CSV table of C-alpha atoms in Angstrom, one decimal:
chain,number,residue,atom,x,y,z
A,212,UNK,CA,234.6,116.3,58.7
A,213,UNK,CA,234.2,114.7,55.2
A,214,UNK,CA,234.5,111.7,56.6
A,215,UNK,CA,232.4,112.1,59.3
A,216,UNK,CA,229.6,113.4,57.6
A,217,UNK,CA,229.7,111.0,54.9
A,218,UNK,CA,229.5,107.7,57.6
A,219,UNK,CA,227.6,108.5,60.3
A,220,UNK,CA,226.2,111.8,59.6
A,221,UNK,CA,224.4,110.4,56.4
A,222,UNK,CA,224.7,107.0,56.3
A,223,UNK,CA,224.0,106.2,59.9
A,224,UNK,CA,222.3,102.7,59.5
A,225,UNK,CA,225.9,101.5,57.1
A,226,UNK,CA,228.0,102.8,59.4
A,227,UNK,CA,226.3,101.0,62.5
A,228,UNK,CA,226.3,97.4,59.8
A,229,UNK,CA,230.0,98.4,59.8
A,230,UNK,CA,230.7,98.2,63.4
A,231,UNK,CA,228.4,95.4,63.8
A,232,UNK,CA,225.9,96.9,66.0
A,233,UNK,CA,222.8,94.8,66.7
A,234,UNK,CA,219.4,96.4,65.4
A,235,UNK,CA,217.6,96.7,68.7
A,236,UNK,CA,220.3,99.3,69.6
A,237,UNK,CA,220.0,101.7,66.2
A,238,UNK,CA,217.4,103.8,67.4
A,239,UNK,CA,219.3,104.5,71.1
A,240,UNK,CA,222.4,104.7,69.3
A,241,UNK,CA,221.1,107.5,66.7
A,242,UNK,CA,219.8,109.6,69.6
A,243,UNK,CA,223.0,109.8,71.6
A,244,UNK,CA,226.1,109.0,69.0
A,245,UNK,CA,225.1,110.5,66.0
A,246,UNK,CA,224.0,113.4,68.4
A,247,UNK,CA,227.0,113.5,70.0
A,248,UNK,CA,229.5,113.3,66.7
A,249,UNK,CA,226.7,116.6,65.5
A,250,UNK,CA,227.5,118.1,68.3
A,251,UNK,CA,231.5,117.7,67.8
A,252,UNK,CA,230.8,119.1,64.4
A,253,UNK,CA,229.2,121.4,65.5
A,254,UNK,CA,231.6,122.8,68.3
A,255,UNK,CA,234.8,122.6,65.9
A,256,UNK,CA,233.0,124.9,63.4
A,257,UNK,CA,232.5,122.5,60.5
A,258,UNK,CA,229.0,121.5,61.7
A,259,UNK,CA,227.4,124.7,61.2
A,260,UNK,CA,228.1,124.6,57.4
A,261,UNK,CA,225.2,122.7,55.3
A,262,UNK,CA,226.2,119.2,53.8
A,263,UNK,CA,226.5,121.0,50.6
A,264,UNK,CA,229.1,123.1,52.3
A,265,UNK,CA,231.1,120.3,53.9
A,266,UNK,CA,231.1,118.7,50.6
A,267,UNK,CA,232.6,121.5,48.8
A,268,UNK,CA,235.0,122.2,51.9
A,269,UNK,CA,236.2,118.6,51.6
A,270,UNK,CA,236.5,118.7,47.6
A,271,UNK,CA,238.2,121.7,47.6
A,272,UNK,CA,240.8,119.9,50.5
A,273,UNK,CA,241.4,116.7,48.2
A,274,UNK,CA,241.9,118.8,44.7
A,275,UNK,CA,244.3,120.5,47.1
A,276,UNK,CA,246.2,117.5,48.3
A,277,UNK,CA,245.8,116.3,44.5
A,278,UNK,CA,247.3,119.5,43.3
A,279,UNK,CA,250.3,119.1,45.6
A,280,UNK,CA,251.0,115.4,44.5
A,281,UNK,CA,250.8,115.9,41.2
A,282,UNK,CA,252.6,113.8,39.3
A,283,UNK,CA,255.2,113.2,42.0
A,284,UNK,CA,255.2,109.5,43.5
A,285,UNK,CA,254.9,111.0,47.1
A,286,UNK,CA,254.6,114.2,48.0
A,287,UNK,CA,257.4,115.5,48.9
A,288,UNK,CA,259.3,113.3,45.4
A,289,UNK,CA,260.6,110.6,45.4
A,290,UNK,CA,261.0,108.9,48.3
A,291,UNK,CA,258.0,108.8,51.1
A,292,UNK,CA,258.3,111.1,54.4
A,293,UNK,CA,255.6,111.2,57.4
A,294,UNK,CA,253.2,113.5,55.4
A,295,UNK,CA,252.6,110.1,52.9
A,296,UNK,CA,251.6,107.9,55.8
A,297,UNK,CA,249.5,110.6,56.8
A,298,UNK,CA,247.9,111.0,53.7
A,299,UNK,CA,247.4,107.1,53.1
A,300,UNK,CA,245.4,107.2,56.7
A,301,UNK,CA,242.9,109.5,55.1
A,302,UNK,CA,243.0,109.0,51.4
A,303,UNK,CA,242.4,104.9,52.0
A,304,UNK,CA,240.0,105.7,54.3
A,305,UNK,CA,237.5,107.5,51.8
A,306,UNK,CA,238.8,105.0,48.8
A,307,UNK,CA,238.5,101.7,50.8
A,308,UNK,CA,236.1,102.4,53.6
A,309,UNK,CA,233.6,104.4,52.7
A,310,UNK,CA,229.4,103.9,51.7
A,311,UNK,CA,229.5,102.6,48.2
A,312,UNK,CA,229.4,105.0,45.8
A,313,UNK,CA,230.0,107.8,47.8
A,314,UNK,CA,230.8,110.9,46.4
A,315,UNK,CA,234.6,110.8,48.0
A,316,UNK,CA,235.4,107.8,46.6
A,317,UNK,CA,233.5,108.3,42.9
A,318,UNK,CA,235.7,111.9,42.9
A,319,UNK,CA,239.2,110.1,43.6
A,320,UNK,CA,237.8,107.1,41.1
A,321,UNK,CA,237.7,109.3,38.5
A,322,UNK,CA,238.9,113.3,38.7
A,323,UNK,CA,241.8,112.7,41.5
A,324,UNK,CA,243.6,109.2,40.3
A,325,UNK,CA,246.9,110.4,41.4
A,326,UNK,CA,245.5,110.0,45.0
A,327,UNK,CA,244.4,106.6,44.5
A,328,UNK,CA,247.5,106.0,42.2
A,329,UNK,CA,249.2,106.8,45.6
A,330,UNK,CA,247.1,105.1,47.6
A,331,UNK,CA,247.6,101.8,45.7
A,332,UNK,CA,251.6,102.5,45.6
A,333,UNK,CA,251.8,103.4,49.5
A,334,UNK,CA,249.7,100.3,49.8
A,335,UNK,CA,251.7,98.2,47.5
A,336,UNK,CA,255.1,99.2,48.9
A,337,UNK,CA,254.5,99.2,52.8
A,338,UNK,CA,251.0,96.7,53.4
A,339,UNK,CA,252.2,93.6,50.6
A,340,UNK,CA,249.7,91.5,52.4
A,341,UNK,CA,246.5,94.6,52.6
A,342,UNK,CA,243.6,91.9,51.6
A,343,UNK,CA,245.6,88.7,53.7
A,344,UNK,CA,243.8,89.9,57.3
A,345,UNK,CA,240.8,90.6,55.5
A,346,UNK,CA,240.2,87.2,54.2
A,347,UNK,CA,240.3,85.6,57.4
């Protein structure tokens, strides 16, 4: 939800740049999708919390995940099992592809570095060549 709520729940418009959507579909886009993706929050139970809510839900999760790391290389010690590649998926997702200075990525930045320590190490170790398919 924290993800969802930070890219096209509040920043629409960047998330639409992202995916490369021309202008003159926006507005037509804003009515159905971003109705549609409320509505999915909505259903699931998340949605009917205010974005303060979500954003606390979702801070609370990552000082979780944070907590469980600790200082531990991957979470489960020393050697990575499927609950790091899980946690990659969503921790680069809010550290690499996310509005700037959203409030996910400022939090792991600076109160949560373990997760981005382990980002960078999962990143390091299993995607040597990340930034190669993104220069092309």
């Amino acid at each position: 939800a924290t993800i969802a709520q930070g890219r096209i729940i509040e920043n629409f418009p960047w998330f639409l740049s992202k995916i490369r959507v021309p202008k003159a579909l926006h507005f037509i886009l804003k009515m159905t999708l971003r109705r549609k993706i409320n509505g999915y929050m909505w259903a699931h139970g998340i949605g009917r919390h205010s974005r303060e809510e979500i954003r606390n839900i979702g801070e609370a999760d990552l000082r979780a995940c944070s907590q469980l790391l600790g200082s531990k290389p991957y979470f489960m010690g020393d050697r990575p099992t499927l609950i790091d590649a899980t946690m990659f998926g969503f921790v680069a997702q809010l550290l690499f592809s996310m509005p700037d200075g959203h409030w996910t990525t400022i939090l792991i930045n600076s109160d949560l570095t373990n997760l981005r320590d382990f980002c960078e190490r999962m990143k390091r170790e299993f995607w040597p060549d990340w930034n190669d398919p993104l220069k092309k």
